[in-house]
Coordinates of C-alpha atoms and ligand atoms in Angstrom, one line a residue:
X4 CA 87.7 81.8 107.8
X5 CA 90.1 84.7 107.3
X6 CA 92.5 85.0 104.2
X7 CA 95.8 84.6 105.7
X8 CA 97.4 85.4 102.2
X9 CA 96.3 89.1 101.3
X10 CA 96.9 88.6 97.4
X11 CA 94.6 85.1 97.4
X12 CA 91.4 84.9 96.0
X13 CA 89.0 86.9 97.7
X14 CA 84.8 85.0 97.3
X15 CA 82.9 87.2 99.0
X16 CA 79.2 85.8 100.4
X17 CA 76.5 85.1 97.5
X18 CA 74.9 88.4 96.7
X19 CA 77.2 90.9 97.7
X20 CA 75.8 94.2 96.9
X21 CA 79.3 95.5 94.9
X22 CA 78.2 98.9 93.7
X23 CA 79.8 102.9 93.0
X24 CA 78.5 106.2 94.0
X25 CA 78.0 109.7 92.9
X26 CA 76.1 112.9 94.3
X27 CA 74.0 115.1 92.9
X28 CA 75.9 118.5 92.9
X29 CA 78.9 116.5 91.8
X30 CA 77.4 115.0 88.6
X31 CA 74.3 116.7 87.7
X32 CA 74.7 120.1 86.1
X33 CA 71.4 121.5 84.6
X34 CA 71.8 124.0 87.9
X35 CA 69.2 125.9 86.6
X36 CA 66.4 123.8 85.2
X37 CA 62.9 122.3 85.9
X38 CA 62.7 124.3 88.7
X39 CA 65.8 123.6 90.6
X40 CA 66.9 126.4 93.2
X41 CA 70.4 127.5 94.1
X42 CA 71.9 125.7 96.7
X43 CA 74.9 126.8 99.4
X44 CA 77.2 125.2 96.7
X45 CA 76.2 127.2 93.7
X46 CA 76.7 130.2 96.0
X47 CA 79.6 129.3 97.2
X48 CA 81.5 128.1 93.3
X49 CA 80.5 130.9 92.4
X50 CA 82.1 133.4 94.7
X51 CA 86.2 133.7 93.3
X52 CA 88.8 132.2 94.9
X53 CA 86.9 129.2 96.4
X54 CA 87.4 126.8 94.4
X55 CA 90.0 125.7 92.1
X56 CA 90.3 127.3 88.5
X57 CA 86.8 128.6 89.4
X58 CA 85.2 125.4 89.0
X59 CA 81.3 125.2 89.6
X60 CA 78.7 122.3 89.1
X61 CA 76.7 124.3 86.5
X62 CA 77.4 121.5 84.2
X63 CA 79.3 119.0 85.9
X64 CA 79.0 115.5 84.3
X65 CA 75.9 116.9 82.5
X66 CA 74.0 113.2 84.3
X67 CA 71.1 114.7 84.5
X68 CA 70.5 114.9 80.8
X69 CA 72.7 111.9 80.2
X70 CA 71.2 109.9 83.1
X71 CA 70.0 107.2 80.3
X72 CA 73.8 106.5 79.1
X73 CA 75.3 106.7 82.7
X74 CA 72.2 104.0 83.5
X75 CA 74.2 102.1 80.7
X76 CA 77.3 101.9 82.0
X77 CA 76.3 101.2 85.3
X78 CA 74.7 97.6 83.7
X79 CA 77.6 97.0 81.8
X80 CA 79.6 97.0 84.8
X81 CA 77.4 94.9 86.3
X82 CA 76.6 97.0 89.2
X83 CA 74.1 95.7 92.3
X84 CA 73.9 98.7 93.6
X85 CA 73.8 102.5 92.8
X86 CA 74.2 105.4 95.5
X87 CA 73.0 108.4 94.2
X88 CA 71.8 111.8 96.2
X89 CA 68.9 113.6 95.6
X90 CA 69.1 117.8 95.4
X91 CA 67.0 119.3 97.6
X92 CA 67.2 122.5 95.9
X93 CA 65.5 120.1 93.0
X94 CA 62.7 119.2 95.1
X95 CA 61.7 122.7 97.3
X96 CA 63.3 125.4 95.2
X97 CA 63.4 127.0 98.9
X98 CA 63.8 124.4 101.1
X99 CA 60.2 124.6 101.8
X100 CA 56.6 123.8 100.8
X101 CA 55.4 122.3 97.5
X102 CA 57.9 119.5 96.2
X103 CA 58.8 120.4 92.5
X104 CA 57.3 117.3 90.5
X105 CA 59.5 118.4 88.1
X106 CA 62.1 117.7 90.3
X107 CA 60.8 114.5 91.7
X108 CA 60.2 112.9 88.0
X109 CA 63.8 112.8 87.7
X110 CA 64.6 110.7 90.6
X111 CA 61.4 108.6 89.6
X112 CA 63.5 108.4 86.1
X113 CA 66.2 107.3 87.6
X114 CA 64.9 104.7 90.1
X115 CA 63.1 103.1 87.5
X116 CA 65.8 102.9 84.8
X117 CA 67.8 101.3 87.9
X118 CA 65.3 98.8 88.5
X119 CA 64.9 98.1 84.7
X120 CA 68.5 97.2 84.7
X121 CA 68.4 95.1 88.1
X122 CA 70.4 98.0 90.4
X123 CA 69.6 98.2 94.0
X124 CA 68.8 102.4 94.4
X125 CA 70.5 103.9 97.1
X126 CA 69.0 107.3 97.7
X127 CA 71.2 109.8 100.0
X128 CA 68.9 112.7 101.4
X129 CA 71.2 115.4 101.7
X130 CA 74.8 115.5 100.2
X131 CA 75.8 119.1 101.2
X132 CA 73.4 121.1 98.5
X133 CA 71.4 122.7 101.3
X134 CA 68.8 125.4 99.7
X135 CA 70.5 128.9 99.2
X136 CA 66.9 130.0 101.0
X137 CA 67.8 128.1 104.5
X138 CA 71.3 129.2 104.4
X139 CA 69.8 132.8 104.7
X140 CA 67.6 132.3 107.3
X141 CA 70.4 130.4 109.4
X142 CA 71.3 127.4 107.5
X143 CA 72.8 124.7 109.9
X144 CA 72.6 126.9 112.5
X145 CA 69.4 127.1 113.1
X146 CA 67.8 124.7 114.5
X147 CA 64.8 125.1 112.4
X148 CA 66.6 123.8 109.4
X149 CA 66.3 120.5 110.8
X150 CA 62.6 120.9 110.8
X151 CA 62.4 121.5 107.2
X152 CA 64.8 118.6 106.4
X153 CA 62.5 116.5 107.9
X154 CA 59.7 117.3 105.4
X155 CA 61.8 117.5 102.2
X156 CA 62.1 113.5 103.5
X157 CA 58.1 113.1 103.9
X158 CA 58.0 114.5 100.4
X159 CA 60.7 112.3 99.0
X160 CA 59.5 109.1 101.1
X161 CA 55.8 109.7 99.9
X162 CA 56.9 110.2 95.9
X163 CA 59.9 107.3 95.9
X164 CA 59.5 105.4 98.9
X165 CA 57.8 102.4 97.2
X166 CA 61.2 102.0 95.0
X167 CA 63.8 102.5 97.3
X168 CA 64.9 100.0 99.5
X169 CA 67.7 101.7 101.2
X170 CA 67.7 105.5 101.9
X171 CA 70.4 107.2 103.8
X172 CA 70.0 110.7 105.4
X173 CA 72.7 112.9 105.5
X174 CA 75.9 112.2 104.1
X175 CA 79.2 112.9 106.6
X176 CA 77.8 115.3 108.7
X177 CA 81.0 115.6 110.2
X178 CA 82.4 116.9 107.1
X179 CA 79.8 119.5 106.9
X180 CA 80.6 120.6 110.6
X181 CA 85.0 120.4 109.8
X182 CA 85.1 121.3 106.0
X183 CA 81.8 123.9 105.9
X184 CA 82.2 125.4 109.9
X185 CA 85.3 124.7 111.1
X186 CA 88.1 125.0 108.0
X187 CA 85.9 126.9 105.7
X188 CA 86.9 125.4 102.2
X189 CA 83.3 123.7 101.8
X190 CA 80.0 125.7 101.8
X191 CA 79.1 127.9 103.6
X192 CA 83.2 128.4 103.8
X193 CA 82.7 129.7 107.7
X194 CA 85.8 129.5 110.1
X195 CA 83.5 129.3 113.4
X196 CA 84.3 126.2 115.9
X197 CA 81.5 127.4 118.3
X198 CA 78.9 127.3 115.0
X199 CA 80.5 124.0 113.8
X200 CA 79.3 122.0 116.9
X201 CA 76.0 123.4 117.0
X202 CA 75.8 122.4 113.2
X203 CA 76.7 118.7 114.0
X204 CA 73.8 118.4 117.1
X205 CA 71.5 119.9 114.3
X206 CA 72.6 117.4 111.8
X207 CA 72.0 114.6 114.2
X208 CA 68.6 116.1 114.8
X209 CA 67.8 116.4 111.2
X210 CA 68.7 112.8 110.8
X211 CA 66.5 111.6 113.6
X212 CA 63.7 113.4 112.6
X213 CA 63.9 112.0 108.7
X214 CA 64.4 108.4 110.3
X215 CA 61.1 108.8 112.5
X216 CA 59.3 110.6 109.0
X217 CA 60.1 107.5 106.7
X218 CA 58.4 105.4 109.5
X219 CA 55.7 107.6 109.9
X220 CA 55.0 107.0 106.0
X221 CA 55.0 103.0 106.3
X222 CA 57.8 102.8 104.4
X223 CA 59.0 99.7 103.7
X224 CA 62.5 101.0 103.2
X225 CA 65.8 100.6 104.8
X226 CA 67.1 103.9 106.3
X227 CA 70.6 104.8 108.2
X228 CA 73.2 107.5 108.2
X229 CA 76.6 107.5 106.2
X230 CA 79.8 108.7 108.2
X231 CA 83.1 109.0 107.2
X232 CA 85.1 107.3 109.8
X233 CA 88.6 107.6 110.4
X234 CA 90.9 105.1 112.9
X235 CA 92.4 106.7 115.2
X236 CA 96.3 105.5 115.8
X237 CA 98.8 106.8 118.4
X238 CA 101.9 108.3 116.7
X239 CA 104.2 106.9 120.0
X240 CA 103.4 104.9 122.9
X241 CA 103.4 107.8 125.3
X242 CA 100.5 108.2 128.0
X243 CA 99.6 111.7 126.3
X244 CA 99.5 110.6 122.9
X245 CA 96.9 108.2 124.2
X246 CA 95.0 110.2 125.7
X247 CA 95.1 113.0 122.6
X248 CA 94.1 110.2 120.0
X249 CA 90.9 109.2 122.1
X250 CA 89.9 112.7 122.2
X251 CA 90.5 112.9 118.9
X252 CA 88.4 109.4 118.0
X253 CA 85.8 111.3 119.7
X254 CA 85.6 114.4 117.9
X255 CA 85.8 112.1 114.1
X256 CA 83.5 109.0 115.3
X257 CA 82.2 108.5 118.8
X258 CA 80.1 112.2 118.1
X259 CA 78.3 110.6 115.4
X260 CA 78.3 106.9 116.4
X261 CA 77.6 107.4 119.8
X262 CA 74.2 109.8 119.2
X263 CA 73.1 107.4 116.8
X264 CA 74.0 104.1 118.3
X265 CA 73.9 104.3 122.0
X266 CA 71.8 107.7 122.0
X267 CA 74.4 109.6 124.0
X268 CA 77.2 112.3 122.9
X269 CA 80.5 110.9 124.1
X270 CA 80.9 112.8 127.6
X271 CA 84.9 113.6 127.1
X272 CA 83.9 115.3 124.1
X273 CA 80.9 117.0 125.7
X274 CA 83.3 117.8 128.2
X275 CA 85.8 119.2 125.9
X276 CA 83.7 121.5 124.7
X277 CA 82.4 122.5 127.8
X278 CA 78.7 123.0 129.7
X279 CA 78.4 126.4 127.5
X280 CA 79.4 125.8 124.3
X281 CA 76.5 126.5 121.9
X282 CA 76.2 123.1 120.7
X283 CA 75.9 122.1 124.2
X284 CA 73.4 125.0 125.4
X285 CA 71.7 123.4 122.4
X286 CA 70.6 120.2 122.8
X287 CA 67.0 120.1 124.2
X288 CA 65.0 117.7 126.7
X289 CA 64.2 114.7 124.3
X290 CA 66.9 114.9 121.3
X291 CA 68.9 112.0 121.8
X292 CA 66.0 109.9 121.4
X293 CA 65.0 111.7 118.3
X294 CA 68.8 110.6 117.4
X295 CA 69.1 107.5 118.5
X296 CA 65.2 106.8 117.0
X297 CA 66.4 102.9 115.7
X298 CA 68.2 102.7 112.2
X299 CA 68.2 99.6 110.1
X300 CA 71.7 99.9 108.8
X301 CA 75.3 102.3 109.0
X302 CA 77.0 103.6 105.8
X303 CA 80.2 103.4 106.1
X304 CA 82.8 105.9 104.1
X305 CA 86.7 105.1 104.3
X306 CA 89.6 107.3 103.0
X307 CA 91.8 107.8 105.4
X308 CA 93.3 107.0 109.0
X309 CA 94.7 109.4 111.3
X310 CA 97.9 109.0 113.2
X311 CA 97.6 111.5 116.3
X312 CA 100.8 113.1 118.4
X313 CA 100.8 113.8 121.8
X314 CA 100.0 117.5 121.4
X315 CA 96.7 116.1 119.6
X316 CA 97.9 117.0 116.2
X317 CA 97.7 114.7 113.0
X318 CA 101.3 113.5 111.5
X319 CA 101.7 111.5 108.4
X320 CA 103.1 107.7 108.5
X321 CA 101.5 106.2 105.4
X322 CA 102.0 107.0 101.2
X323 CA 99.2 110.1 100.3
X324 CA 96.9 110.1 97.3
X325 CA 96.6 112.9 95.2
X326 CA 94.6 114.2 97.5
X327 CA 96.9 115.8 100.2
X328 CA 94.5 114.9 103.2
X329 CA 94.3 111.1 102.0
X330 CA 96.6 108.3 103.5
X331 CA 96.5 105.4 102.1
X332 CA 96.6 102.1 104.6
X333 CA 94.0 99.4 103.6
X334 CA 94.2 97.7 107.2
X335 CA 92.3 100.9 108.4
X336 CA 89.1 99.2 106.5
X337 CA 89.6 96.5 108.4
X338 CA 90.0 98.1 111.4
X339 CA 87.0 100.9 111.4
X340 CA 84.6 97.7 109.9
X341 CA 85.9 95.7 112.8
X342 CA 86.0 98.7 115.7
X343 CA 81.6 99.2 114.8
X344 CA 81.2 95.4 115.2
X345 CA 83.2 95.7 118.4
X346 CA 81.7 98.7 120.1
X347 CA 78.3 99.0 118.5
X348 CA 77.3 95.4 118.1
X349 CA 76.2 93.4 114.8
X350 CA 74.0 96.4 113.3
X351 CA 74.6 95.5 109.5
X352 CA 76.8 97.6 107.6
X353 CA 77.3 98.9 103.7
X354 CA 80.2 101.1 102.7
X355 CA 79.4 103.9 100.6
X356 CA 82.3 105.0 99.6
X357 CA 86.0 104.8 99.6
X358 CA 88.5 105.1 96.7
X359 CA 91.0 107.3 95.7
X360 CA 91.9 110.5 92.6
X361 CA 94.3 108.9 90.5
X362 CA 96.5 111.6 88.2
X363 CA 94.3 109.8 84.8
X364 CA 94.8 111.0 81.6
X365 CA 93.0 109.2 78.5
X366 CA 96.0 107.4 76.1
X367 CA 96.2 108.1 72.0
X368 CA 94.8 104.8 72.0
X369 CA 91.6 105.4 73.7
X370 CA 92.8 103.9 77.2
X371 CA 92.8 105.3 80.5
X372 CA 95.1 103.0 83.1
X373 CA 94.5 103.8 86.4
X374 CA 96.5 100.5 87.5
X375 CA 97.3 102.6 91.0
X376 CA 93.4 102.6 91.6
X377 CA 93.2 98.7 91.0
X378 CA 95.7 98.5 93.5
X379 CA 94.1 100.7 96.0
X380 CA 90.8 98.7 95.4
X381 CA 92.0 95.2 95.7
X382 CA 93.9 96.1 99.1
X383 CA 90.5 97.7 100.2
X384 CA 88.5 95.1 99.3
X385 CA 90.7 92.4 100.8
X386 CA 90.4 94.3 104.2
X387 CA 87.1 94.3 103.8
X388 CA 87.2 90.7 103.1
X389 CA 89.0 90.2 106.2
X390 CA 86.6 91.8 108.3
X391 CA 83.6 89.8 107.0
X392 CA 85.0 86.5 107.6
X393 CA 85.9 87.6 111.2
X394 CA 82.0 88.5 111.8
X395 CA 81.1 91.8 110.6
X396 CA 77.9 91.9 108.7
X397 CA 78.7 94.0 105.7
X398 CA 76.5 93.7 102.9
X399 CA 77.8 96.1 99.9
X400 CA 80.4 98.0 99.2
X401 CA 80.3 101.1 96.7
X402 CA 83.3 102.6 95.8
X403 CA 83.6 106.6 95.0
X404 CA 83.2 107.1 92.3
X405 CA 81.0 106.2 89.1
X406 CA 82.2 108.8 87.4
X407 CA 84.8 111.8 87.4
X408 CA 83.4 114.7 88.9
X409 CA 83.1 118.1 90.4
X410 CA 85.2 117.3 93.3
X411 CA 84.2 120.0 95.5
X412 CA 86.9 122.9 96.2
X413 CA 89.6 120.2 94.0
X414 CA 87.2 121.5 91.0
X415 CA 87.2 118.9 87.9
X416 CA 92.0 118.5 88.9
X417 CA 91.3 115.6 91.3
X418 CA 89.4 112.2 89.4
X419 CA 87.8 109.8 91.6
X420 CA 86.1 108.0 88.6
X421 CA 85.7 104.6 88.0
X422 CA 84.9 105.9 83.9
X423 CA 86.5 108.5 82.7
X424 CA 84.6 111.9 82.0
X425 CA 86.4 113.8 78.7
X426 CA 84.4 117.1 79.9
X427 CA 84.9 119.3 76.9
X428 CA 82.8 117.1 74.7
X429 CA 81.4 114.8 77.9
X430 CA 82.5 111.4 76.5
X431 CA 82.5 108.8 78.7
X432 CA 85.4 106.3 78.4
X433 CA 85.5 103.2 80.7
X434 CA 89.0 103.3 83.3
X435 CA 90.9 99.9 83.3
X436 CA 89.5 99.9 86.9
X437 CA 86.8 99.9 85.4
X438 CA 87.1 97.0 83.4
X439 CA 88.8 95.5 86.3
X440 CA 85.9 96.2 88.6
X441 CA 83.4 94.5 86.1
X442 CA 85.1 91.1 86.3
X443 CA 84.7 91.4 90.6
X444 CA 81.1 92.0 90.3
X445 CA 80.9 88.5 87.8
X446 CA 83.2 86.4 90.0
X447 CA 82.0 87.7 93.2
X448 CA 85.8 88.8 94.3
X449 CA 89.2 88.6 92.9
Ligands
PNW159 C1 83.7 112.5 100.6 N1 88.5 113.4 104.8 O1 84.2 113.6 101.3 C2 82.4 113.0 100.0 O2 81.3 112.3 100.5 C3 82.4 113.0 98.5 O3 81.4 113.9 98.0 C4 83.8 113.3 98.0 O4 83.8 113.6 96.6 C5 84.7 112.2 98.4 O5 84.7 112.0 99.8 C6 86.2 112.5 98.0 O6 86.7 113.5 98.7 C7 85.3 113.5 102.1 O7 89.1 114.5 105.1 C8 85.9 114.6 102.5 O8 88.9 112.3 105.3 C9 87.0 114.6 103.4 C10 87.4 113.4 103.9 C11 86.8 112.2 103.5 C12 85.8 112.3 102.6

């Protein structure tokens, strides 16, 4: 029964899989030991003027040598669950051949010390570290890289799969193709719309092809891919603006859902880029069933809606974030968690991210309030509430992120933590959302 009151108490169902999540480039540091090769995102730190103050992820939040104390934490929250990505370059130094068991060990370190402390692993395939070595033969690209992503899986399914139960393949895609192809302020930093759609079929690919690998293994895993989805609004009630914001749903969602879901690329967008684009002239007999190969669960990420004009421009109606691409309107949880129910039927659903950078500084007296973040949270989570009572099967929720961290071309400015990352001396100190968030998990809502 839905919470007419959006300030009442909020039970979620018994077991609710409340969790955070990080990535690897974003947290790990140690960029150059056990093995671990460079990736498009050490390249691309390192080159001036890409990212801010000349920020890299050489150390980051230094987790990988302080993976025991973030373990910690994470059970003194409380948490179910724990997203975490796993570095490619970690595992294949070149994106091919021989996994690193050096590299491996860490993750089985990980998993373990997760399991010891009653956390739910998450394991993300790919968050954006693509080996420095498959960038130079084509990266994205080419459609060979899909190929190889395929076996880093086998290798990671064969050395983890026993302890994972849910692995998801690449994370945003779509983010990838806009930020990396389109925009150029993620790696590879390209400005190239022709490139950009051919990356996003060969993304699709490369998640089709990891989805049929953990099945070839017997895995007894759960495996799905994790989009960033964004609602869609008109900005007036005009015939063109209409028409401009389901183009524009099609080029942030339907791509990605649609390939997936129904194992077809939405025609208007197919359309839009026309019969010889490249991503188009790409997409060989036999694909979209490699796509659409069956998934047991979507990750869902929310930040942000968009509110479209009739030219098919974005406009802003709603308060930002610190982040200047961020809007924040809670009902847009409700309504993406809703819209996948609607259109794509009752696959079951976890959200894997969503949160905000709050402008946290840590008090004289030890104390870091973030109050604006327990606001944004509670508002999400109510959505999210609403949206399970009126039928949608969602079964976690993990908000971004654990910890501060390198916040891609933002650097270390923007802080997404949940705990609060002191980086000259790498003290942890827990956020009052933070606190907050702990007393959630133990009353099962708020
Ligand atoms: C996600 N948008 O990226 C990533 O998965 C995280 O690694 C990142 O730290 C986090 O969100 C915060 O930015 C996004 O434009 C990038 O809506 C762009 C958007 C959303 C998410």
């Amino acid at each position: 029964e839905s919470n007419a009151d959006p300030r009442g108490p909020l039970h979620f169902p018994p077991g609710f899989g409340w969790g955070a999540a990080t990535s690897a480039y974003q947290i790990e540091g140690a960029a150059k030991e056990d093995g671990r090769g460079e990736s498009v995102w050490d390249t691309f730190s390192h080159t001036p003027g890409r990212t801010r103050n000349g920020d890299t992820g050489d150390v980051a939040a230094d987790h990988y040598h302080r993976y025991r104390d973030d373990l910690d934490l994470m059970a003194d929250l409380g948490l179910r669950s724990y997203r975490f990505s796993i570095s490619w370059p970690r595992i294949q130094a070149d994106g091919a051949g021989k996994p690193n068991q050096r590299g491996l060990d860490f993750y089985r370190r990980l998993v373990d010390g997760l399991r010891e402390r009653n956390i739910a692993p998450m394991a993300t395939l790919f968050h954006w570290d693509l080996p420095q070595a498959l960038q130079d033969a084509g990266g994205w690209e080419s459609r060979d890289t899909a190929y190889r992503f395929a076996e880093y899986a086998d290798a990671v399914f064969r050395a983890l799969g026993d302890q994972v139960p849910v692995w998801l393949t690449i994370n945003e895609p779509k983010t990838v193709v806009q930020n990396g192809y389109l925009w150029g302020h993620h790696a590879p930093g390209r400005q190239d719309p022709a490139a950009a759609y051919l990356v996003a079929h060969h993304l699709q690919l490369a998640h089709g092809l990891a989805v049929q690998a953990l099945r070839a293994t017997g895995g007894a895993g759960r495996i799905g891919p994790a989009f960033n989805l964004h609602p869609c609004y008109p900005a007036d009630d005009s015939a063109e603006a209409a028409a401009a914001t389901r183009l524009y749903d099609g080029y942030e969602n339907r791509l990605y859902l649609d390939s997936v879901l129904k194992g077809s690329y939405p025609e208007d967008v197919l359309a839009d880029l026309g019969p010889d684009s490249r991503m188009v002239s790409g997409i060989r007999d036999g694909d979209l069933d490699v796509i659409a190969s069956p998934v047991d669960l979507l990750a869902v990420q929310y930040y942000t809606p968009y509110y479209v004009t009739a030219s098919g421009d974005t406009t802003r109606r709603w308060p930002t974030s610190e982040a200047d691409w961020q809007q924040i309107h809670p009902e847009g949880m409700y309504d993406i968690l809703t819209r996948i129910t609607r259109d794509y039927g009752r696959i079951p659903i976890t959200v894997t991210e969503n949160g905000l950078p709050c402008p946290d500084t840590l008090g004289a007296d030890g104390t870091v309030d973030d109050s604006g973040r327990i606001d944004f949270l509670r508002d999400h989570f109510a959505a999210a509430h609403r949206a399970i009572a009126d039928g949608v099967p969602l079964e976690s929720y993990h908000v971004w992120s654990l910890l501060d961290n390198f916040e891609w071309a933002e650097g270390y400015d923007q802080r997404w933590g949940l705990i609060y990352v002191d980086y000259p001396t790498q003290r942890r100190v827990l956020k009052r959302s933070a606190h907050w968030y702990r007393t959630v998990i133990r009353d099962n809502g708020c």
